[in-house]
CSV table of C-alpha atoms in Angstrom, one decimal:
chain,number,residue,atom,x,y,z
A,1,MET,CA,0.0,0.0,0.0
A,2,LYS,CA,1.3,3.5,-0.8
A,3,ILE,CA,2.3,5.8,2.1
A,4,ILE,CA,-0.3,8.3,1.0
A,5,ASN,CA,-3.0,5.7,1.3
A,6,LYS,CA,-1.9,4.9,4.9
A,7,PHE,CA,-2.0,8.5,5.7
A,8,TYR,CA,-5.6,8.9,4.5
A,9,ILE,CA,-6.8,5.8,6.3
A,10,LEU,CA,-5.2,7.3,9.5
A,11,MET,CA,-7.2,10.5,8.8
A,12,ILE,CA,-10.4,8.5,8.6
A,13,LEU,CA,-9.8,6.6,11.8
A,14,THR,CA,-8.7,9.7,13.6
A,15,THR,CA,-12.0,11.4,12.5
A,16,ILE,CA,-13.9,8.6,14.2
A,17,ASN,CA,-12.5,9.6,17.5
A,18,THR,CA,-12.8,13.3,16.7
A,19,ASN,CA,-16.4,13.0,15.8
A,20,LYS,CA,-17.1,10.9,18.9
A,21,ILE,CA,-15.8,13.6,21.1
A,22,ALA,CA,-17.5,16.3,19.0
A,23,MET,CA,-20.9,14.6,19.5
A,24,GLN,CA,-20.4,14.2,23.2
A,25,GLN,CA,-19.6,17.9,23.4
A,26,GLU,CA,-22.4,18.8,20.9
A,27,GLU,CA,-19.9,20.6,18.7
A,28,GLU,CA,-19.9,20.5,14.9
A,29,THR,CA,-16.8,18.9,13.5
A,30,LYS,CA,-16.4,18.4,9.7
A,31,THR,CA,-13.5,17.1,7.8
A,32,GLU,CA,-13.1,17.2,4.0
A,33,PHE,CA,-11.4,14.2,2.3
A,34,PRO,CA,-9.7,14.0,-1.1
A,35,LYS,CA,-11.1,11.8,-3.8
A,36,GLU,CA,-8.9,8.8,-2.7
A,37,ILE,CA,-11.5,8.4,0.0
A,38,LEU,CA,-13.7,6.6,-2.5
A,39,THR,CA,-11.3,3.7,-2.4
A,40,LEU,CA,-10.1,4.1,1.1
A,41,GLY,CA,-13.6,4.3,2.6
A,42,LYS,CA,-14.1,0.7,1.8
A,43,MET,CA,-10.8,-0.3,3.5
A,44,ALA,CA,-11.8,1.6,6.7
A,45,SER,CA,-15.5,0.7,6.6
A,46,LEU,CA,-15.5,-1.9,9.3
A,47,PRO,CA,-14.0,0.2,12.1
A,48,ILE,CA,-16.3,3.1,11.2
A,49,ALA,CA,-19.2,0.7,11.1
A,50,LYS,CA,-18.4,-0.6,14.6
A,51,GLU,CA,-18.2,2.9,16.1
A,52,ALA,CA,-21.4,3.9,14.3
A,53,LEU,CA,-23.1,0.8,15.8
A,54,ASN,CA,-21.7,1.6,19.2
A,55,ILE,CA,-23.3,5.0,19.0
A,56,TYR,CA,-26.6,3.5,17.9
A,57,ASP,CA,-26.7,0.9,20.7
A,58,LYS,CA,-25.9,3.5,23.4
A,59,GLN,CA,-28.6,5.8,22.2
A,60,LEU,CA,-31.0,2.9,21.9
A,61,GLU,CA,-30.9,2.4,25.7
A,62,LYS,CA,-31.7,6.1,26.2
A,63,ASN,CA,-34.2,6.8,23.5
A,64,PRO,CA,-35.0,4.1,20.8
A,65,GLU,CA,-36.8,6.7,18.7
A,66,THR,CA,-33.6,8.7,18.0
A,67,ALA,CA,-31.0,5.9,17.9
A,68,PHE,CA,-30.8,5.6,14.1
A,69,ASN,CA,-30.7,9.3,13.6
A,70,PHE,CA,-27.8,9.6,16.0
A,71,MET,CA,-25.9,7.0,14.0
A,72,LYS,CA,-26.8,8.7,10.8
A,73,GLU,CA,-25.7,12.1,12.1
A,74,TYR,CA,-22.4,10.7,13.2
A,75,LEU,CA,-21.7,9.2,9.8
A,76,ASN,CA,-22.7,12.5,8.0
A,77,LYS,CA,-20.1,14.3,10.1
A,78,THR,CA,-17.3,12.1,8.6
A,79,GLN,CA,-18.1,13.8,5.2
A,80,LEU,CA,-17.9,10.4,3.6
A,81,PRO,CA,-19.8,10.2,0.3
A,82,GLN,CA,-23.3,8.8,0.7
A,83,ASP,CA,-22.6,5.9,-1.6
A,84,ILE,CA,-19.7,4.9,0.7
A,85,ILE,CA,-22.0,5.2,3.8
A,86,TYR,CA,-24.7,3.0,2.2
A,87,GLU,CA,-22.7,0.5,0.2
A,88,GLU,CA,-19.8,0.1,2.7
A,89,ILE,CA,-20.6,1.3,6.2
A,90,TYR,CA,-24.2,0.3,6.4
A,91,CYS,CA,-23.4,-3.0,4.6
A,92,SER,CA,-20.6,-3.7,7.1
A,93,ILE,CA,-23.1,-3.3,9.9
A,94,ILE,CA,-25.6,-5.6,8.2
A,95,ASN,CA,-23.3,-8.3,6.8
A,96,GLN,CA,-20.0,-8.3,8.7
A,97,ILE,CA,-21.3,-7.4,12.1
A,98,ASP,CA,-24.6,-9.2,11.5
A,99,ARG,CA,-27.0,-6.5,12.6
A,100,PRO,CA,-29.8,-6.3,10.0
A,101,ASP,CA,-32.2,-5.7,12.9
A,102,VAL,CA,-31.0,-2.1,13.1
A,103,PHE,CA,-32.4,-1.4,9.6
A,104,ILE,CA,-35.5,-3.6,10.0
A,105,LYS,CA,-36.5,-1.6,13.1
A,106,GLU,CA,-35.9,1.7,11.3
A,107,LEU,CA,-37.8,0.7,8.2
A,108,ASN,CA,-40.7,-0.5,10.3
A,109,LYS,CA,-40.7,2.7,12.3
A,110,ASN,CA,-40.0,5.2,9.5
A,111,TYR,CA,-40.6,3.4,6.2
A,112,ASP,CA,-38.4,4.9,3.5
A,113,ILE,CA,-37.7,2.6,0.6
A,114,SER,CA,-34.6,4.6,-0.4
A,115,LEU,CA,-32.9,3.5,2.8
A,116,PHE,CA,-33.3,-0.1,1.6
A,117,ASN,CA,-32.8,0.4,-2.2
A,118,ASN,CA,-29.5,2.3,-1.7
A,119,LEU,CA,-27.8,-0.6,0.2
A,120,CYS,CA,-25.6,-3.1,-1.5
A,121,TYR,CA,-27.4,-6.2,-2.9
A,122,ASP,CA,-26.2,-8.6,-0.3
A,123,SER,CA,-27.5,-6.3,2.5
A,124,LYS,CA,-30.9,-5.9,0.9
A,125,LEU,CA,-31.2,-9.7,0.6
A,126,ASN,CA,-30.0,-10.2,4.1
A,127,ILE,CA,-32.6,-7.8,5.5
A,128,ALA,CA,-35.5,-9.4,3.5
A,129,GLU,CA,-34.4,-12.9,4.5
A,130,THR,CA,-34.0,-11.9,8.2
A,131,ILE,CA,-37.6,-10.6,8.1
A,132,ILE,CA,-38.7,-14.0,6.7
A,133,ASP,CA,-36.8,-15.7,9.6
A,134,TYR,CA,-38.6,-13.5,12.1
A,135,ILE,CA,-42.0,-14.4,10.5
A,136,ALA,CA,-41.2,-18.1,10.1
A,137,MET,CA,-39.7,-18.8,13.5
A,138,PRO,CA,-40.5,-15.9,15.9
A,139,GLU,CA,-39.8,-18.0,18.9
A,140,HIS,CA,-36.1,-18.0,18.0
A,141,HIS,CA,-35.8,-14.3,17.7
A,142,ASN,CA,-36.2,-11.4,20.1
A,143,ILE,CA,-37.5,-8.4,18.1
A,144,ASP,CA,-40.2,-6.0,19.3
A,145,ILE,CA,-42.2,-6.0,16.0
A,146,SER,CA,-45.5,-7.8,15.5
A,147,ILE,CA,-45.7,-10.6,12.8
A,148,ASP,CA,-48.4,-8.5,11.1
A,149,ASP,CA,-46.2,-5.5,10.9
A,150,LEU,CA,-43.3,-7.6,9.6
A,151,LYS,CA,-45.5,-9.0,6.9
A,152,ILE,CA,-46.6,-5.5,5.9
A,153,LEU,CA,-43.0,-4.3,5.9
A,154,LEU,CA,-41.8,-7.2,3.7
A,155,ASN,CA,-44.7,-6.7,1.3
A,156,ASN,CA,-43.9,-3.0,1.0
A,157,ILE,CA,-40.2,-3.9,0.2
A,158,ILE,CA,-41.3,-6.5,-2.4
A,159,GLN,CA,-43.6,-4.0,-4.1
A,160,ASP,CA,-41.3,-1.0,-3.9
A,161,TYR,CA,-37.9,-2.6,-4.5
A,162,SER,CA,-35.8,-1.0,-7.3
A,163,THR,CA,-32.2,-1.1,-8.4
A,164,SER,CA,-29.8,0.5,-10.8
A,165,GLU,CA,-28.7,-3.1,-11.7
A,166,ILE,CA,-30.1,-4.5,-15.0
A,167,ARG,CA,-31.2,-7.8,-13.5
A,168,ILE,CA,-33.9,-6.6,-11.1
A,169,GLU,CA,-35.5,-10.1,-11.2
A,170,ARG,CA,-32.5,-11.5,-9.2
A,171,PHE,CA,-33.9,-10.2,-5.9
A,172,TYR,CA,-37.2,-11.9,-6.3
A,173,ILE,CA,-35.7,-15.2,-7.6
A,174,ASP,CA,-33.4,-15.3,-4.5
A,175,LEU,CA,-36.3,-14.5,-2.2
A,176,LEU,CA,-38.5,-17.1,-3.8
A,177,GLU,CA,-35.8,-19.7,-3.3
A,178,TYR,CA,-35.4,-18.8,0.4
A,179,LEU,CA,-39.2,-18.9,1.0
A,180,THR,CA,-39.6,-22.3,-0.8
A,181,ASP,CA,-36.8,-23.8,1.2
A,182,TYR,CA,-38.7,-22.7,4.4
A,183,SER,CA,-42.0,-24.1,3.0
A,184,MET,CA,-40.4,-27.5,2.6
A,185,ASP,CA,-39.8,-27.6,6.4
A,186,SER,CA,-43.5,-27.5,7.2
A,187,ASP,CA,-43.1,-29.4,10.5
A,188,GLU,CA,-40.5,-27.1,11.9
A,189,ILE,CA,-42.4,-23.9,11.0
A,190,ALA,CA,-45.9,-25.4,11.5
A,191,PRO,CA,-47.4,-22.3,13.2
A,192,SER,CA,-46.1,-20.0,10.5
A,193,TYR,CA,-46.5,-22.3,7.5
A,194,TYR,CA,-49.5,-20.5,5.9
A,195,LYS,CA,-47.8,-17.1,6.5
A,196,ILE,CA,-44.8,-18.3,4.4
A,197,GLN,CA,-47.2,-19.6,1.7
A,198,GLU,CA,-48.8,-16.1,1.6
A,199,LEU,CA,-45.4,-14.5,1.1
A,200,ILE,CA,-44.6,-17.0,-1.7
A,201,VAL,CA,-47.7,-16.0,-3.5
A,202,ILE,CA,-46.8,-12.3,-3.2
A,203,VAL,CA,-43.3,-12.8,-4.5
A,204,LYS,CA,-44.4,-15.1,-7.3
A,205,ASP,CA,-47.0,-12.6,-8.4
A,206,LYS,CA,-44.4,-9.8,-8.5
A,207,LEU,CA,-41.9,-12.0,-10.4
A,208,ILE,CA,-44.6,-13.2,-12.9
A,209,ASN,CA,-45.6,-9.6,-13.7
A,210,LEU,CA,-41.9,-8.6,-14.0
A,211,LEU,CA,-41.0,-11.5,-16.4
A,212,LYS,CA,-44.2,-10.9,-18.5
A,213,ALA,CA,-43.3,-7.3,-18.8
A,214,PHE,CA,-39.8,-8.2,-20.0
A,215,VAL,CA,-41.1,-10.5,-22.6
A,216,GLU,CA,-43.8,-8.1,-23.9
A,217,LYS,CA,-41.2,-5.3,-24.1
A,218,GLU,CA,-38.9,-7.5,-26.0
A,219,LYS,CA,-41.6,-8.4,-28.5
A,220,GLU,CA,-41.9,-4.7,-29.2
A,221,ASN,CA,-38.2,-4.3,-29.5
A,222,LYS,CA,-38.0,-7.2,-32.0
A,223,ILE,CA,-40.6,-5.5,-34.2
A,224,GLU,CA,-38.6,-2.3,-34.0
A,225,LEU,CA,-35.4,-4.2,-34.9
A,226,ILE,CA,-36.6,-6.3,-37.9
A,227,GLY,CA,-40.3,-5.5,-38.4
A,228,LYS,CA,-43.4,-7.6,-38.0
A,229,THR,CA,-43.4,-11.2,-39.3
A,230,PRO,CA,-44.8,-11.2,-42.9
A,231,ASP,CA,-48.1,-13.0,-43.4
A,232,ASN,CA,-46.7,-15.4,-46.0
A,233,ILE,CA,-44.0,-16.5,-43.4
A,234,LYS,CA,-46.7,-17.1,-40.8
A,235,GLU,CA,-48.8,-19.2,-43.3
A,236,GLU,CA,-45.8,-21.4,-44.2
A,237,ALA,CA,-45.0,-21.8,-40.5
A,238,LEU,CA,-48.5,-22.9,-39.7
A,239,LYS,CA,-48.4,-25.5,-42.5
A,240,ILE,CA,-45.2,-26.9,-41.2
A,241,ILE,CA,-46.6,-27.1,-37.6
A,242,SER,CA,-49.7,-28.9,-39.0
A,243,ALA,CA,-47.4,-31.4,-40.8
A,244,PHE,CA,-45.5,-31.9,-37.6
A,245,ASP,CA,-48.7,-32.5,-35.6
A,246,SER,CA,-49.7,-35.1,-38.3
A,247,ASP,CA,-46.2,-36.7,-38.3
A,248,ASP,CA,-46.1,-35.9,-42.0
A,249,LYS,CA,-42.4,-35.5,-42.8
A,250,ILE,CA,-42.9,-35.5,-46.6
A,251,THR,CA,-45.3,-32.5,-46.5
A,252,ALA,CA,-43.0,-30.6,-44.2
A,253,ASN,CA,-40.0,-31.3,-46.4
A,254,ASN,CA,-41.9,-30.2,-49.5
A,255,ILE,CA,-42.8,-26.9,-47.9
A,256,LEU,CA,-39.2,-26.3,-46.8
A,257,SER,CA,-37.8,-27.1,-50.2
A,258,LYS,CA,-39.7,-24.2,-51.7
A,259,LEU,CA,-38.3,-21.7,-49.2
A,260,SER,CA,-35.0,-19.8,-49.3
A,261,ASN,CA,-32.6,-20.1,-46.4
A,262,ASN,CA,-33.6,-16.6,-45.2
A,263,GLU,CA,-37.3,-17.6,-45.3
A,264,ILE,CA,-36.6,-20.8,-43.4
A,265,ASN,CA,-34.9,-18.7,-40.7
A,266,GLN,CA,-37.9,-16.4,-40.6
A,267,VAL,CA,-40.2,-19.3,-40.2
A,268,LEU,CA,-38.2,-20.8,-37.3
A,269,ASP,CA,-37.9,-17.4,-35.7
A,270,TYR,CA,-41.7,-17.0,-35.8
A,271,ILE,CA,-42.4,-20.5,-34.6
A,272,TYR,CA,-40.0,-20.3,-31.6
A,273,GLY,CA,-40.4,-16.6,-30.8
A,274,GLU,CA,-44.1,-16.1,-31.4
A,275,TYR,CA,-46.2,-19.2,-32.0
A,276,PHE,CA,-44.8,-21.8,-29.6
A,277,PRO,CA,-44.7,-19.4,-26.7
A,278,GLN,CA,-48.5,-19.2,-26.9
A,279,GLU,CA,-48.9,-22.8,-25.6
A,280,ALA,CA,-46.8,-25.2,-23.6
A,281,ARG,CA,-47.5,-28.5,-25.5
A,282,TYR,CA,-44.5,-28.2,-27.7
A,283,LEU,CA,-42.1,-27.4,-24.9
A,284,ASP,CA,-40.5,-30.8,-24.4
A,285,GLN,CA,-40.4,-31.2,-28.2
A,286,SER,CA,-38.3,-28.1,-28.8
A,287,ILE,CA,-35.3,-30.0,-30.1
A,288,TYR,CA,-37.2,-32.8,-31.7
A,289,PHE,CA,-39.1,-30.3,-33.9
A,290,ILE,CA,-35.8,-29.3,-35.6
A,291,GLN,CA,-34.8,-33.0,-35.8
A,292,PHE,CA,-38.1,-33.7,-37.5
A,293,LEU,CA,-37.6,-31.1,-40.2
A,294,PHE,CA,-33.9,-31.3,-41.0
A,295,PRO,CA,-31.2,-33.9,-41.8
A,296,GLU,CA,-29.3,-35.1,-38.7
A,297,ASN,CA,-26.0,-33.5,-39.8
A,298,GLN,CA,-27.7,-30.0,-40.0
A,299,VAL,CA,-29.7,-30.1,-36.8
A,300,MET,CA,-27.3,-28.7,-34.3
A,301,ASP,CA,-26.0,-25.9,-36.6
A,302,ILE,CA,-29.6,-24.9,-37.2
A,303,ILE,CA,-30.4,-24.9,-33.5
A,304,SER,CA,-27.2,-22.9,-32.7
A,305,ASP,CA,-28.1,-20.3,-35.4
A,306,LEU,CA,-31.7,-20.1,-34.2
A,307,TYR,CA,-30.7,-19.7,-30.5
A,308,GLN,CA,-28.2,-17.0,-31.5
A,309,ARG,CA,-30.9,-15.0,-33.4
A,310,LEU,CA,-33.4,-15.3,-30.6
A,311,SER,CA,-30.8,-14.1,-28.1
A,312,LYS,CA,-30.3,-11.1,-30.3
A,313,TYR,CA,-34.1,-10.4,-30.5
A,314,TYR,CA,-34.8,-11.2,-26.9
A,315,PRO,CA,-31.6,-10.3,-24.9
A,316,ARG,CA,-33.3,-10.0,-21.4
A,317,SER,CA,-35.1,-13.3,-21.9
A,318,SER,CA,-31.7,-14.8,-22.9
A,319,GLU,CA,-30.2,-13.6,-19.6
A,320,ILE,CA,-33.0,-15.1,-17.6
A,321,VAL,CA,-32.3,-18.5,-19.2
A,322,TYR,CA,-29.1,-18.6,-17.2
A,323,GLU,CA,-30.9,-17.9,-13.8
A,324,ASN,CA,-30.4,-21.4,-12.5
A,325,LYS,CA,-32.2,-20.8,-9.3
A,326,LEU,CA,-35.3,-20.0,-11.3
A,327,MET,CA,-34.9,-22.4,-14.2
A,328,SER,CA,-34.0,-25.5,-12.2
A,329,ASN,CA,-36.5,-25.0,-9.3
A,330,PRO,CA,-39.3,-27.5,-9.9
A,331,ASN,CA,-41.5,-25.6,-7.4
A,332,ILE,CA,-41.7,-22.4,-9.5
A,333,GLN,CA,-41.5,-23.7,-13.1
A,334,ASP,CA,-45.1,-22.5,-13.6
A,335,ILE,CA,-44.1,-18.8,-13.5
A,336,ILE,CA,-41.6,-18.9,-16.3
A,337,PRO,CA,-42.9,-17.3,-19.5
A,338,LEU,CA,-43.0,-19.8,-22.3
A,339,LEU,CA,-40.7,-17.8,-24.5
A,340,ILE,CA,-38.0,-18.2,-21.9
A,341,GLY,CA,-38.8,-21.9,-21.5
A,342,TYR,CA,-38.4,-22.6,-25.2
A,343,MET,CA,-35.1,-20.6,-25.3
A,344,LYS,CA,-33.9,-22.7,-22.3
A,345,TRP,CA,-34.5,-25.9,-24.2
A,346,LEU,CA,-32.6,-24.5,-27.2
A,347,GLU,CA,-29.7,-23.2,-25.0
A,348,TYR,CA,-29.4,-26.7,-23.4
A,349,GLY,CA,-29.1,-28.3,-26.9
A,350,VAL,CA,-26.5,-25.8,-28.0
A,351,VAL,CA,-24.4,-26.2,-24.8
A,352,LYS,CA,-24.4,-30.0,-25.3
A,353,PHE,CA,-23.4,-29.6,-28.9
A,354,LYS,CA,-20.6,-27.2,-28.3
A,355,GLU,CA,-19.5,-29.3,-25.3
A,356,ASN,CA,-19.2,-32.4,-27.5
A,357,GLU,CA,-17.0,-30.4,-29.9
A,358,ILE,CA,-14.6,-29.6,-27.1
A,359,PHE,CA,-14.7,-33.2,-25.8
A,360,LYS,CA,-13.6,-34.4,-29.3
A,361,ASN,CA,-10.6,-32.1,-29.1
A,362,LEU,CA,-9.8,-33.3,-25.6
A,363,GLU,CA,-9.8,-37.0,-26.8
A,364,ASN,CA,-7.0,-36.3,-29.3
A,365,ILE,CA,-4.7,-34.0,-27.4
A,366,ASN,CA,-1.8,-32.5,-29.5
A,367,SER,CA,0.2,-29.3,-29.7
A,368,ASN,CA,-2.7,-27.4,-31.1
A,369,THR,CA,-5.4,-28.6,-28.7
A,370,ASN,CA,-5.1,-25.6,-26.3
A,371,LYS,CA,-5.2,-23.1,-29.1
A,372,ILE,CA,-8.2,-24.7,-30.8
A,373,ILE,CA,-10.3,-24.9,-27.6
A,374,GLU,CA,-9.3,-21.3,-26.7
A,375,GLN,CA,-10.6,-20.1,-30.1
A,376,GLN,CA,-13.8,-22.1,-29.6
A,377,ILE,CA,-14.5,-20.5,-26.2
A,378,ILE,CA,-13.8,-17.0,-27.5
A,379,LEU,CA,-16.0,-17.6,-30.5
A,380,HIS,CA,-18.8,-18.9,-28.2
A,381,TYR,CA,-18.5,-15.7,-26.2
A,382,LYS,CA,-18.8,-13.6,-29.3
A,383,ASN,CA,-21.8,-15.5,-30.6
A,384,PHE,CA,-23.7,-16.2,-27.3
A,385,GLY,CA,-22.2,-14.1,-24.5
A,386,LEU,CA,-20.5,-14.7,-21.2
A,387,ASN,CA,-23.4,-16.5,-19.5
A,388,PHE,CA,-23.3,-19.1,-22.2
A,389,VAL,CA,-19.5,-19.6,-21.8
A,390,ASP,CA,-20.1,-20.0,-18.0
A,391,ALA,CA,-22.8,-22.6,-18.6
A,392,LEU,CA,-20.6,-24.4,-21.1
A,393,LEU,CA,-17.6,-24.6,-18.8
A,394,SER,CA,-19.7,-25.6,-15.8
A,395,ASP,CA,-21.3,-28.4,-17.8
A,396,LEU,CA,-18.0,-29.5,-19.3
A,397,ARG,CA,-16.4,-29.7,-15.9
A,398,TYR,CA,-19.4,-31.7,-14.5
A,399,GLU,CA,-19.3,-34.2,-17.4
A,400,ILE,CA,-15.6,-34.8,-17.2
A,401,MET,CA,-15.8,-35.4,-13.4
A,402,ARG,CA,-18.7,-37.8,-13.7
A,403,ASN,CA,-17.4,-39.8,-16.7
A,404,GLU,CA,-16.8,-43.3,-15.4
A,405,ASN,CA,-14.9,-44.2,-18.6
A,406,LEU,CA,-12.1,-41.8,-17.7
A,407,THR,CA,-9.4,-42.5,-15.2
A,408,ASN,CA,-8.4,-39.9,-12.7
A,409,LYS,CA,-5.4,-39.2,-14.7
A,410,ASP,CA,-7.5,-38.6,-17.8
A,411,LYS,CA,-9.8,-36.3,-15.9
A,412,TYR,CA,-6.9,-34.4,-14.5
A,413,ASN,CA,-5.3,-33.9,-17.9
A,414,ARG,CA,-8.5,-32.7,-19.5
A,415,LEU,CA,-9.3,-30.3,-16.7
A,416,LYS,CA,-5.7,-29.0,-16.6
A,417,ILE,CA,-6.0,-28.0,-20.3
A,418,ILE,CA,-9.3,-26.1,-19.5
A,419,SER,CA,-7.7,-24.5,-16.5
A,420,ASP,CA,-4.6,-23.4,-18.5
A,421,ILE,CA,-6.8,-22.0,-21.2
A,422,LEU,CA,-8.9,-20.0,-18.7
A,423,ASP,CA,-5.7,-18.7,-17.2
A,424,LYS,CA,-4.5,-17.5,-20.6
A,425,ILE,CA,-7.9,-16.0,-21.5
A,426,ILE,CA,-8.1,-14.1,-18.1
A,427,ASN,CA,-4.4,-12.9,-18.4
A,428,ASP,CA,-4.9,-11.8,-22.1
A,429,ASN,CA,-8.2,-10.1,-21.3
A,430,SER,CA,-9.7,-12.1,-24.2
A,431,LEU,CA,-13.1,-12.0,-22.4
A,432,PRO,CA,-14.5,-9.4,-20.1
A,433,GLU,CA,-13.3,-9.7,-16.5
A,434,ASP,CA,-16.1,-11.3,-14.6
A,435,ASN,CA,-16.8,-13.4,-11.5
A,436,LEU,CA,-18.2,-16.1,-13.6
A,437,LEU,CA,-14.8,-16.9,-15.1
A,438,TYR,CA,-13.1,-16.8,-11.8
A,439,SER,CA,-15.7,-19.0,-10.2
A,440,ASN,CA,-15.3,-21.6,-12.9
A,441,GLN,CA,-11.5,-21.4,-12.5
A,442,GLU,CA,-11.8,-21.9,-8.8
A,443,GLU,CA,-14.1,-24.9,-9.1
A,444,ILE,CA,-11.8,-26.5,-11.7
A,445,ASN,CA,-8.7,-25.9,-9.6
A,446,THR,CA,-10.5,-27.6,-6.6
A,447,ASP,CA,-11.2,-30.6,-8.8
A,448,LEU,CA,-7.5,-30.6,-9.9
A,449,THR,CA,-6.3,-30.6,-6.4
A,450,GLU,CA,-8.5,-33.6,-5.5
A,451,LEU,CA,-7.5,-35.5,-8.7
A,452,LYS,CA,-3.8,-34.8,-8.2
A,453,LYS,CA,-3.8,-36.9,-5.1
A,454,GLU,CA,-4.4,-40.0,-7.2
A,455,ALA,CA,-3.2,-38.8,-10.7
A,456,PRO,CA,0.5,-39.2,-11.4
A,457,GLU,CA,2.7,-36.1,-11.8
C-alpha cells in the first residue's frame, strides 16, 4: 500500500474519535477528504461501522426513537460520500457485524424505501431474509415488532424494490428460493406455514408480472429491430406445424424445399419466438421439432443459429435463461414465461453440442489442442455471450468429473487443459473480467487438487 493511502486511512480513523468527542460535546466537526476516500472508505469501513453501531446501541438504551438518527448524524459528520455510507458502512453493519435488525427496526418505524434500495445487494437480501426468519420462527428471535407489521414491511419492500442493476429479477428469484426452502420444512415452521405460503404468492405474483413485462417489451423491441413477421411466413410456419402434428415429414420437407434459407430462418424465428410461446404443449419437443424437419448433420447448426438469433431479438429473456435458481427449481416452473422456457431448451441443446465439440478435441490431445479450444471458447462468447460460456464450462467440468470411462489421470489432464486456457484468457483479457470466469476457474482448480492426489505427476 502506498504511504499516502496509509495517511488517509489514518485520517479517517482519527476522524472517528474526533467526531465521537464532538458529538459528546455537541460541537460541529467536519473534515473534507480528497477523492482517494472513494477507495479508502471501503478499507476503513469496518472500524467506522463498529463505532457507528456503538453510538446506535448506546442511544437505543436512552431513546430508541432517535438511535438511528444519532448514528446517521455521526456518519454524516465524517463527510464520507453517501454511496460509501450506504454500500460500505451500512453494509458492514448488516453483513459483517450481522445486525440487520438495526435497519429492520428503522424501516418498520419510518418506512423509507430509499434507505433499503441504496444498500448493496447482499444487504438488501440479508434484510429481507431476516424478516422472513422472524416471521417463520418468531420463537427463535427477540424483536419487538409484531408478525403482522413484519408482513406489511416485507410486502412493501417487495412491491417498492428497485435497483440500478439491470437484473432486477435476481432479488425476487433469491427471495423465492429462500421462501420455498422454508415451506419444505413444514413441520418445523408449522405455526407460520401459511404465512410463508402467503409470502410465496406475493413474491411469485411480483416475479410473474416482472417477467411478463420483460417478454412483452422484447416483442416490441424485435418488431422495431426487424419489423413484423410477414403474413406469408406465418402461413408457411402454420403449414409446417400442421405437418409436424400429423407426423407428415414428406409434406414438411416439400414446404421447406420451396423456401429460401432466409425464409426458413424467418419461419423458425416466428415458430419459436411467437407461435410456440402461446402454448406449452411443444415445450418438451423443442429439439425434436428441428430434428423432424432437417437432416441429422444439419440439426445442431440450425439450433445454434436459431438460438443466436433469438438471443439477439430477446436479450433479457436470454439472460434469464441462465438464472439457474429459477430455471431449475421445480416448485416455481409454472411462473416462467413460455418464450424463456423454449429458449432454455434450445440453449441446453447448444451447450451440449458445443461441449461435445470440445470433448472431441480433448480426446485427441496434441500441440494445437489448447489453441483450438481457446478459439472455440472465445467464439462462443462472441456468438452467445459470457453467460453461455459459463454454462458451457460448468457443464463441461461436470461431465468430465462424472465420466466413469475416464481414469483420474484422464480427468486431470483434460481439466488441466481447460484451466490453462482459462488462465490465458483471463491474463490476455480475451473475455471481459467477470466473477463467472473466476468462479469456474476456482471450481476446476478444486477438482484438480483432489484428482492430483491420485493422478501421477
